[in-house]
Amino acid sequence: MTDVPMVLAEGVSKSFGSNQVLKSISLEVKRGEVMCLLGPSGSGKSTFLRCINHLEVLSAGRLSVDGELIGFREANGKLYEMHPKEAARQRRDIGMVFQRFNLFPHMTALENVMEAPVLVKGLPKAQVRKRALELLDRVGLAERADYYPAHLSGGQQQRVAIARALAMEPKLMLFDEPTSALDPELVGEVLDVMKGLARSGMTMIVVTHEMGFAREVADNLVFMDGGVVVESGDPREVLSNPKHERTKAFLSKVL
Amino acid sequence: MTTANTPGTGANPSSERDSEPIKAIRLRHPWRMTFAVVLVIIFALFIIDAAGRQAYDWPTVGKYVFDRRITLAALTTLQLTVYSMIIAIILGVTLAIMRLSPNPVVKSVAWFYLWIFRGTPVYVQLVFWGLIAIIYQTIDIGIPFMEPWVSFDTKVALNTFTLAIIGLALNEAAYMAEIVRAGLLSVDRGQEEAATALGMGWFQTMRRVIVPQAMRIIIPPTGNEVISMLKTTSLVTAVPFSFDLYTRSRDISAETFNPIPLLIVASIWYLVFTSVLMIGQYFLEKRFARGVGDRRPDRKGDGGSAEVATGVAPAVGVDKPTVVLPPTTPDSGGH
């Protein structure tokens, strides 16, 4: 059971019309591992992330989370498109944090965190409320529980978004450039929460430009460009000693 | 504990003493005043003239404003408006969601409905509804081509009041559908994605996330539609239904040979209703501005408000990086 990788991608491809964004990506994320995806914009890293929880549908290849095929059902050697209800059930176990936070603006921080467990899992409100307050405390926002997102700073909003994703008790967390829309001085507080999460053993895939974070936290770093994996390996190794020309060129611009 | 809380401490020494408040002589706007006075004079002259003018016949206006036939007609007009608007909103929301549904069959049905009901005049539709009993003498429920289980005489089942409501509601639903659709489309796509990523289904996402946010966009034009509907009810005479406010006052004036005062009576009632509706709209808008207006958090955290003021970042965050960039450029330039 434990040797089943949390995420297994085999030849994953994705096209939008004639534009092929992902070209046969194969990679593996083990349970409890943190993987950072790095690459220039348009390299397909966000698209790959969105494929993992079926926000985008693969054009080719196979993708499974915790041994379960995502978006399709396999029977007698044939693939069947999944009913939206089944896809929604799969997404419950996969948390996602967006670049633009995407908090629900008409709900307070607490209501944002409580929404999905109550609505989707049908858990009793009192129990969810207690857990939501714990989560808000964990991201350092216990006193902000009754604030609407518009009254929170970007960093605070993103931390609420992380708490909201954690409320569903996912086995995998996806971060799509979680600090790119933040003021530089607010980036640290979000990264701190993510570091804590990584230490607690959460399996995470993080699309980021934060090299320091990748170096410190990631078990594995993948550099993507033009829809393919150019280079991957230990983050300290890849960042300080890139083997591929494309990686070198990119890192020299970012670092 | 975090950087968000610190900005207040780095006080600038020069700001220790408050600077003098500005005491400038206010700019004068003599023309505003002149126009206002002229307008007041013109209006006053009009009122004085109208008060004495024979044709308005104010005593008759006073006599009929609270005439039982008129107040009943006013109530009927209100009923027509409210009932048809309720049906129109429910049907409109359904149609809008149908048009945005991923299901092509459902989508086409909604499109066809809009094509028919928006493409023909409401007056024509009302006449058609009035003739429904001639087109379909009975309403049968059962399996096609078999003996019906139940059969109603159309004339008995649908009186003119019901037909008027059906006619007004079905027409209005087509317009409401477009208003609701505009509202739904105005909600950021990220909201739907966030809800989907949390495992919420399409319908749950609509009900809990998209529709409540769309309400803010939907309410103002819907208020417009309600007011418009109040006045459109005067067309139900086409059905023919004749107990609404306008038709009733026309009928009375046909007896008294004095149309002008009764038009004023009808106008007064229409104005009273629209005024009440406008107040209702104000409160509805306030209700759905949750989280966007400058509303304080539900439970006030004393002393927290100052931090909130400094921490309102989402919009600022977009342009800030450009401000922070300059220090890095000499670095790369000197390289």
XYZ file of C-alpha atoms in Angstrom:
590
model
C 0.000 0.000 0.000
C 2.626 2.536 1.044
C 4.784 1.836 -1.976
C 2.061 3.137 -4.297
C 3.254 6.624 -5.331
C 0.934 9.503 -4.393
C 1.080 10.888 -7.923
C 2.118 8.872 -10.935
C 2.155 10.538 -14.350
C 2.924 8.440 -17.399
C 3.253 10.196 -20.743
C 0.789 12.921 -19.795
C -0.020 15.189 -22.739
C -2.454 18.032 -23.110
C -3.427 20.057 -26.167
C -5.636 23.097 -26.492
C -6.698 22.850 -30.119
C -3.507 22.557 -32.134
C -1.394 23.934 -29.317
C 0.283 21.134 -27.408
C 0.978 22.440 -23.917
C 2.188 19.227 -22.296
C 4.286 16.723 -24.187
C 4.457 13.314 -22.566
C 5.272 14.214 -18.984
C 6.255 11.304 -16.781
C 7.010 11.755 -13.133
C 6.346 10.342 -9.722
C 5.710 11.896 -6.332
C 6.024 9.633 -3.327
C 3.893 9.814 -0.221
C 5.059 12.646 2.048
C 7.280 14.103 -0.636
C 7.397 17.768 -1.678
C 7.966 18.437 -5.341
C 8.625 21.882 -6.769
C 7.818 22.630 -10.387
C 9.904 25.349 -11.934
C 9.919 26.879 -15.362
C 9.214 29.953 -17.472
C 5.600 31.028 -17.964
C 3.890 29.008 -20.657
C 6.027 25.974 -19.902
C 2.941 23.975 -18.935
C 3.613 23.622 -15.222
C 0.274 25.098 -14.151
C -1.569 23.042 -16.749
C 0.094 19.899 -15.415
C -0.972 20.826 -11.896
C -4.547 21.393 -13.070
C -4.549 17.990 -14.792
C -3.823 16.309 -11.466
C -7.208 17.268 -10.021
C -8.972 17.023 -13.352
C -9.596 20.743 -13.805
C -8.118 20.010 -17.240
C -8.718 16.752 -19.072
C -5.690 14.883 -20.388
C -5.332 14.376 -24.122
C -2.984 11.408 -23.759
C -1.233 9.384 -21.114
C -2.308 8.264 -17.671
C -2.345 10.042 -14.379
C -3.148 8.458 -11.071
C -3.321 9.745 -7.527
C -2.799 7.222 -4.737
C -3.152 4.419 -7.246
C -6.480 5.664 -8.562
C -6.781 6.795 -12.171
C -7.854 10.446 -12.393
C -10.838 11.429 -14.521
C -11.339 8.033 -16.127
C -12.481 4.600 -15.134
C -10.818 1.523 -16.545
C -12.740 -1.654 -17.181
C -11.913 -4.555 -19.489
C -9.009 -2.642 -20.991
C -11.230 0.290 -21.965
C -11.270 3.801 -20.542
C -14.583 5.362 -19.619
C -15.093 9.064 -19.081
C -15.945 9.714 -15.458
C -19.296 11.117 -14.331
C -18.812 14.648 -12.895
C -19.979 13.332 -9.510
C -17.152 10.782 -9.393
C -14.637 13.417 -10.478
C -15.883 15.667 -7.677
C -15.392 12.810 -5.216
C -11.780 12.407 -6.376
C -11.141 16.130 -5.942
C -12.178 16.022 -2.288
C -8.905 14.335 -1.466
C -6.798 16.787 -3.454
C -6.400 20.289 -2.053
C -5.568 23.163 -4.359
C -4.288 26.666 -3.674
C -4.443 29.258 -6.419
C -2.271 32.180 -7.395
C -5.204 34.596 -7.033
C -6.431 32.980 -3.766
C -10.004 32.665 -5.089
C -11.581 32.971 -1.665
C -15.352 33.315 -1.708
C -15.756 37.072 -1.167
C -19.292 36.854 0.238
C -18.224 34.605 3.098
C -16.065 35.360 6.115
C -12.721 33.599 6.547
C -14.382 31.060 8.844
C -17.279 30.481 6.447
C -14.810 29.982 3.601
C -13.076 27.225 5.540
C -16.332 25.616 6.699
C -18.137 25.653 3.367
C -16.852 22.517 1.669
C -16.771 20.127 4.666
C -20.379 21.031 5.509
C -21.691 21.079 1.939
C -19.661 18.319 0.309
C -18.940 15.949 3.158
C -22.146 16.712 5.052
C -20.356 16.895 8.384
C -22.152 18.486 11.373
C -21.632 22.247 11.553
C -20.427 22.413 15.147
C -17.708 19.855 14.514
C -16.592 21.575 11.280
C -16.557 24.942 13.006
C -14.254 23.684 15.736
C -11.906 22.152 13.191
C -12.002 25.290 11.005
C -11.016 27.479 13.953
C -8.123 25.110 14.669
C -6.996 25.377 11.058
C -7.230 29.167 11.080
C -5.181 29.138 14.249
C -2.639 26.907 12.554
C -2.173 29.450 9.752
C -2.019 32.237 12.358
C -5.387 33.814 11.633
C -7.563 32.797 14.576
C -8.478 36.435 15.317
C -9.402 37.051 11.689
C -12.079 34.337 11.540
C -14.980 36.786 11.145
C -13.345 39.036 8.558
C -14.409 39.095 4.935
C -11.610 38.476 2.405
C -11.733 42.123 1.262
C -10.608 43.131 4.754
C -7.606 40.792 4.746
C -4.190 41.357 3.207
C -3.076 39.189 0.299
C -0.892 37.059 2.529
C -3.724 36.572 4.997
C -6.115 35.667 2.185
C -3.726 33.070 0.861
C -3.320 31.567 4.326
C -7.117 31.334 4.636
C -7.131 29.642 1.221
C -4.631 27.085 2.510
C -6.778 26.477 5.597
C -9.814 26.103 3.337
C -8.063 23.414 1.292
C -6.840 21.636 4.434
C -10.365 21.552 5.863
C -11.199 18.773 3.394
C -8.338 16.734 4.886
C -6.675 16.084 1.550
C -3.939 13.547 1.033
C -2.279 15.739 -1.575
C -1.915 19.519 -1.823
C -1.346 21.378 -5.070
C -0.012 24.947 -5.005
C -0.248 26.989 -8.201
C 2.204 29.876 -7.764
C 0.829 30.620 -4.285
C 3.030 33.683 -3.676
C 3.192 35.232 -7.154
C 0.335 37.675 -6.564
C 1.652 38.846 -3.188
C 3.560 41.890 -2.043
C 7.161 40.845 -1.481
C 6.878 41.504 2.245
C 3.876 39.159 2.516
C 5.486 36.192 0.745
C 7.284 34.984 3.879
C 4.171 34.396 5.963
C 2.644 32.157 3.291
C 5.863 30.224 2.751
C 6.135 29.692 6.515
C 2.725 28.039 6.568
C 3.701 25.861 3.610
C 6.968 24.856 5.276
C 5.056 23.824 8.386
C 2.718 21.790 6.229
C 5.639 20.057 4.502
C 7.204 19.234 7.870
C 3.941 17.671 9.012
C 4.343 15.129 6.233
C 1.850 16.448 3.666
C 2.490 15.415 0.079
C 2.802 18.626 -1.914
C 3.348 19.727 -5.488
C 4.298 23.385 -5.680
C 4.595 25.486 -8.795
C 6.781 28.356 -7.651
C 9.489 30.851 -8.435
C 10.698 30.876 -4.834
C 14.123 29.237 -5.173
C 14.844 29.543 -1.464
C 11.708 27.605 -0.638
C 12.521 24.932 -3.222
C 16.058 24.568 -1.896
C 14.948 24.325 1.714
C 11.778 22.244 1.524
C 11.571 20.306 -1.726
C 12.647 16.695 -1.981
C 12.531 16.909 -5.706
C 12.747 19.743 -8.196
C 11.458 19.529 -11.732
C 12.359 22.103 -14.347
C 9.893 22.315 -17.234
C 10.062 24.193 -20.492
C 7.964 23.996 -23.648
C 5.741 21.294 -22.174
C 8.506 18.819 -21.379
C 10.504 17.985 -18.264
C 13.974 19.332 -19.007
C 15.682 18.370 -15.811
C 14.787 16.992 -12.425
C 16.463 15.856 -9.259
C 17.605 17.030 -5.865
C 16.834 20.767 -5.661
C 20.240 21.762 -4.267
C 21.891 19.844 -7.064
C 19.672 21.229 -9.853
C 19.804 24.816 -8.608
C 23.532 25.036 -8.005
C 24.723 22.691 -10.696
C 22.228 22.570 -13.580
C 23.168 20.133 -16.311
C 20.960 21.367 -19.109
C 21.652 24.582 -21.055
C 18.016 25.658 -20.858
C 17.983 25.268 -17.078
C 21.213 27.261 -16.770
C 19.829 30.080 -18.897
C 16.610 30.208 -16.880
C 18.292 30.105 -13.482
C 20.796 32.797 -14.428
C 17.854 35.107 -15.095
C 15.871 34.284 -11.982
C 18.567 33.952 -9.321
C 3.739 38.637 14.609
C 4.036 39.010 10.887
C 5.165 41.736 8.565
C 1.579 42.813 7.978
C 1.374 44.322 11.452
C 4.571 46.365 11.511
C 4.148 49.294 9.050
C 2.723 51.592 11.728
C 5.876 51.507 13.855
C 8.254 53.089 11.352
C 7.003 56.599 12.097
C 8.521 59.468 10.194
C 10.113 62.076 12.561
C 8.858 64.994 10.469
C 5.236 63.941 10.989
C 5.394 64.394 14.750
C 3.829 67.853 14.707
C 0.473 68.106 12.936
C 0.575 70.553 10.062
C -1.921 73.435 9.896
C -5.281 72.522 8.371
C -5.853 74.348 5.076
C -8.073 77.416 5.390
C -8.711 78.395 1.805
C -11.628 80.496 0.623
C -14.092 78.121 -1.020
C -14.596 78.241 -4.736
C -17.954 79.789 -5.552
C -20.406 78.397 -8.074
C -22.707 81.332 -8.853
C -24.344 79.631 -11.856
C -25.481 76.641 -9.852
C -27.393 78.942 -7.568
C -28.843 80.935 -10.428
C -30.104 77.822 -12.194
C -31.549 76.430 -9.009
C -33.480 79.621 -8.348
C -34.758 79.791 -11.921
C -35.879 76.156 -11.789
C -37.656 76.646 -8.468
C -39.487 79.672 -9.848
C -40.570 77.818 -12.993
C -41.712 74.830 -10.960
C -43.610 77.027 -8.501
C -45.337 78.818 -11.368
C -46.340 75.475 -12.870
C -47.758 74.256 -9.549
C -49.697 77.454 -8.941
C -51.052 77.339 -12.466
C -51.932 73.628 -12.238
C -53.729 74.119 -8.949
C -56.139 76.554 -10.487
C -56.527 74.970 -13.912
C -60.008 73.648 -14.653
C -58.988 70.661 -16.807
C -57.068 68.964 -14.012
C -60.211 69.015 -11.956
C -58.555 68.421 -8.589
C -61.799 67.900 -6.656
C -62.510 64.878 -8.903
C -58.954 63.603 -8.354
C -59.532 63.809 -4.599
C -62.845 62.057 -4.933
C -61.475 59.081 -6.883
C -58.014 58.502 -5.329
C -59.537 56.386 -2.575
C -62.570 55.258 -4.537
C -63.159 51.593 -3.776
C -63.021 50.614 -7.454
C -59.643 52.377 -7.818
C -58.059 50.955 -4.657
C -59.186 47.459 -5.639
C -57.721 48.000 -9.101
C -54.483 49.232 -7.544
C -54.358 46.080 -5.455
C -55.033 43.963 -8.546
C -52.214 45.698 -10.427
C -49.913 44.998 -7.503
C -50.964 41.342 -7.508
C -50.388 41.049 -11.253
C -46.930 42.557 -10.813
C -45.875 40.472 -7.845
C -47.189 37.131 -9.079
C -45.877 37.467 -12.604
C -42.517 38.767 -11.366
C -42.085 35.857 -8.938
C -42.793 33.362 -11.713
C -40.563 35.313 -14.114
C -37.614 35.362 -11.713
C -37.821 31.650 -10.936
C -38.213 30.781 -14.598
C -35.539 33.305 -15.591
C -32.953 31.880 -13.196
C -33.767 28.398 -14.478
C -33.407 29.506 -18.101
C -30.134 31.337 -17.417
C -28.640 28.298 -15.696
C -29.908 26.150 -18.563
C -28.194 28.391 -21.095
C -24.894 28.088 -19.227
C -25.259 24.365 -18.628
C -22.745 22.032 -20.273
C -25.668 19.983 -21.602
C -26.361 20.957 -25.263
C -29.981 19.758 -25.199
C -30.863 21.880 -22.192
C -28.984 24.807 -23.719
C -30.957 24.669 -26.971
C -34.283 24.508 -25.153
C -33.428 27.719 -23.291
C -32.238 29.392 -26.459
C -35.470 28.475 -28.284
C -37.600 29.835 -25.435
C -35.774 33.148 -25.524
C -36.069 33.337 -29.287
C -39.861 32.985 -29.154
C -40.696 35.081 -26.109
C -38.236 37.895 -26.671
C -38.874 37.964 -30.383
C -42.585 38.826 -30.242
C -44.288 41.825 -28.606
C -45.784 41.283 -25.169
C -49.063 42.777 -26.369
C -49.330 40.160 -29.125
C -48.497 37.425 -26.633
C -51.223 38.656 -24.276
C -53.787 38.581 -27.092
C -52.678 35.024 -27.910
C -53.123 33.965 -24.286
C -56.578 35.487 -24.369
C -57.418 33.313 -27.369
C -55.951 30.138 -25.884
C -59.392 28.780 -25.060
C -60.313 28.986 -28.729
C -57.078 27.324 -29.887
C -57.090 24.569 -27.259
C -60.622 23.974 -26.004
C -59.508 21.393 -23.450
C -56.357 20.704 -21.471
C -55.706 16.962 -21.442
C -53.300 15.128 -19.196
C -52.284 11.643 -20.190
C -50.343 9.661 -22.776
C -50.446 11.102 -26.320
C -52.808 9.377 -28.794
C -54.637 7.650 -25.937
C -57.698 8.488 -23.944
C -56.603 11.283 -21.522
C -56.679 10.600 -17.787
C -57.986 14.039 -16.947
C -59.429 16.693 -19.186
C -60.167 20.315 -18.278
C -62.212 22.857 -20.120
C -59.641 25.584 -20.827
C -62.146 28.377 -20.285
C -62.951 27.091 -16.812
C -59.410 26.194 -15.784
C -57.811 29.461 -16.810
C -59.620 32.712 -16.062
C -58.438 36.010 -17.509
C -56.507 36.931 -14.356
C -54.501 33.691 -14.559
C -53.970 34.179 -18.279
C -52.743 37.727 -17.722
C -50.217 36.487 -15.180
C -49.064 33.655 -17.437
C -48.684 36.047 -20.359
C -46.739 38.653 -18.406
C -44.583 36.104 -16.567
C -43.537 34.038 -19.573
C -42.565 37.152 -21.496
C -40.690 38.659 -18.597
C -38.846 35.385 -17.889
C -37.049 35.728 -21.208
C -35.674 39.123 -20.176
C -34.902 37.986 -16.635
C -32.956 35.051 -18.074
C -30.584 37.421 -19.845
C -30.158 39.592 -16.752
C -29.390 36.558 -14.616
C -27.014 35.192 -17.242
C -25.112 38.483 -17.298
C -24.838 38.295 -13.520
C -23.602 34.708 -13.559
C -21.010 35.513 -16.227
C -19.756 38.479 -14.218
C -18.468 36.206 -11.451
C -14.747 35.526 -11.740
C -13.955 32.119 -13.260
C -11.549 31.472 -10.400
C -14.543 31.185 -8.080
C -15.958 28.255 -9.996
C -12.521 26.644 -10.128
C -11.969 27.045 -6.407
C -15.352 25.493 -5.665
C -14.754 22.651 -8.109
C -11.319 21.995 -6.623
C -12.958 21.645 -3.207
C -15.063 18.815 -4.580
C -18.284 20.799 -4.910
C -20.602 19.686 -7.704
C -21.848 21.964 -10.468
C -25.179 22.661 -8.810
C -23.635 23.231 -5.375
C -21.145 25.644 -6.931
C -23.963 27.556 -8.597
C -26.134 27.748 -5.504
C -23.520 28.534 -2.873
C -20.801 30.393 -4.757
C -21.827 31.773 -8.136
C -25.466 32.855 -7.655
C -24.924 34.761 -4.358
C -22.156 36.778 -5.984
C -24.134 37.301 -9.170
C -27.009 38.767 -7.122
C -25.134 42.023 -6.743
C -25.159 42.456 -10.521
C -28.652 41.014 -10.959
C -30.584 43.138 -8.446
C -30.381 46.640 -9.992
C -31.693 45.627 -13.447
C -34.259 43.348 -11.781
C -35.547 46.322 -9.813
C -35.841 48.041 -13.141
C -37.825 45.098 -14.497
C -40.217 45.071 -11.525
C -40.982 48.744 -12.032
C -41.331 48.161 -15.742
C -43.648 45.224 -15.045
C -45.836 47.356 -12.788
C -46.525 49.559 -15.771
C -46.694 46.758 -18.338
C -49.668 45.391 -16.404
C -51.669 48.166 -18.078
C -51.494 46.032 -21.253
C -53.511 43.155 -19.787
C -56.570 44.732 -21.309
C -55.390 42.808 -24.390
C -56.271 39.476 -22.748
C -58.907 41.030 -22.080
C -58.557 41.532 -18.340
C -60.071 44.821 -17.188
C -59.615 45.088 -13.422
C -56.104 46.548 -13.426
C -55.445 50.142 -12.406
C -55.184 51.725 -15.843
C -58.077 49.914 -17.515
C -60.308 50.528 -14.496
C -59.607 54.275 -14.438
C -60.207 54.444 -18.185
C -63.533 52.693 -17.691
C -64.557 55.111 -14.964
C -63.595 58.117 -17.039
C -65.642 56.710 -19.908
C -68.667 57.041 -17.648
C -67.802 60.500 -16.329
C -66.530 61.902 -19.669
C -63.616 63.353 -17.709
C -60.398 61.421 -18.489
C -57.703 63.758 -17.117
C -58.334 63.540 -13.350
C -58.539 59.743 -13.528
C -55.233 59.581 -15.371
C -53.761 61.590 -12.497
C -55.339 59.192 -10.000
C -53.816 56.193 -11.783
C -50.434 57.948 -11.993
C -50.462 58.680 -8.267
C -50.962 55.011 -7.456
C -48.287 53.877 -9.919
C -45.867 56.394 -8.379
C -46.635 55.241 -4.841
C -45.907 51.640 -5.781
C -42.673 52.390 -7.659
C -41.462 54.469 -4.707
C -42.063 51.592 -2.324
C -40.322 49.199 -4.708
C -37.301 51.483 -4.935
C -36.938 51.463 -1.155
C -37.135 47.667 -1.154
C -34.427 47.512 -3.814
C -32.129 49.695 -1.686
C -32.280 47.239 1.197
C -31.831 44.204 -1.047
C -28.722 45.738 -2.591
C -27.305 46.405 0.836
C -27.914 42.795 1.834
C -26.001 41.362 -1.117
C -23.094 43.795 -0.881
C -21.687 41.555 1.869
C -17.920 41.364 1.700
C -17.575 43.980 -1.021
C -18.839 47.172 0.523
C -16.905 48.948 3.229
C -18.630 46.905 5.894
C -16.921 46.199 9.171
C -16.520 42.606 10.314
C -19.534 41.194 12.114
C -17.903 41.112 15.519
C -15.638 44.056 15.981
C -12.127 43.322 17.192
C -11.287 46.548 19.012
C -8.063 48.110 17.861
C -7.946 45.651 14.994
C -9.442 48.122 12.579
C -6.218 50.078 12.129
C -4.396 46.944 11.053
C -7.145 46.072 8.648
C -6.819 49.453 7.031
C -3.137 48.893 6.341
C -3.678 45.338 5.292
C -6.112 45.825 2.416
C -3.778 44.449 -0.154
C -5.307 42.464 -3.011
C -5.651 45.369 -5.423
C -2.437 47.005 -4.257
C -0.531 43.782 -4.634
C -0.871 43.936 -8.383
C 0.956 47.179 -8.913
C 3.312 47.052 -5.949
C 6.012 44.895 -7.564
C 6.663 47.631 -10.121
C 7.467 49.937 -7.237
C 9.812 47.422 -5.692
C 11.620 46.601 -8.924
C 13.986 49.602 -9.298
C 16.518 48.521 -6.619
C 17.136 45.273 -8.523
C 17.788 46.922 -11.873
C 21.141 48.531 -10.984
C 22.217 45.056 -9.872
C 21.650 43.445 -13.217
C 22.756 46.586 -15.072
C 26.134 46.638 -13.327
C 26.628 42.988 -14.106
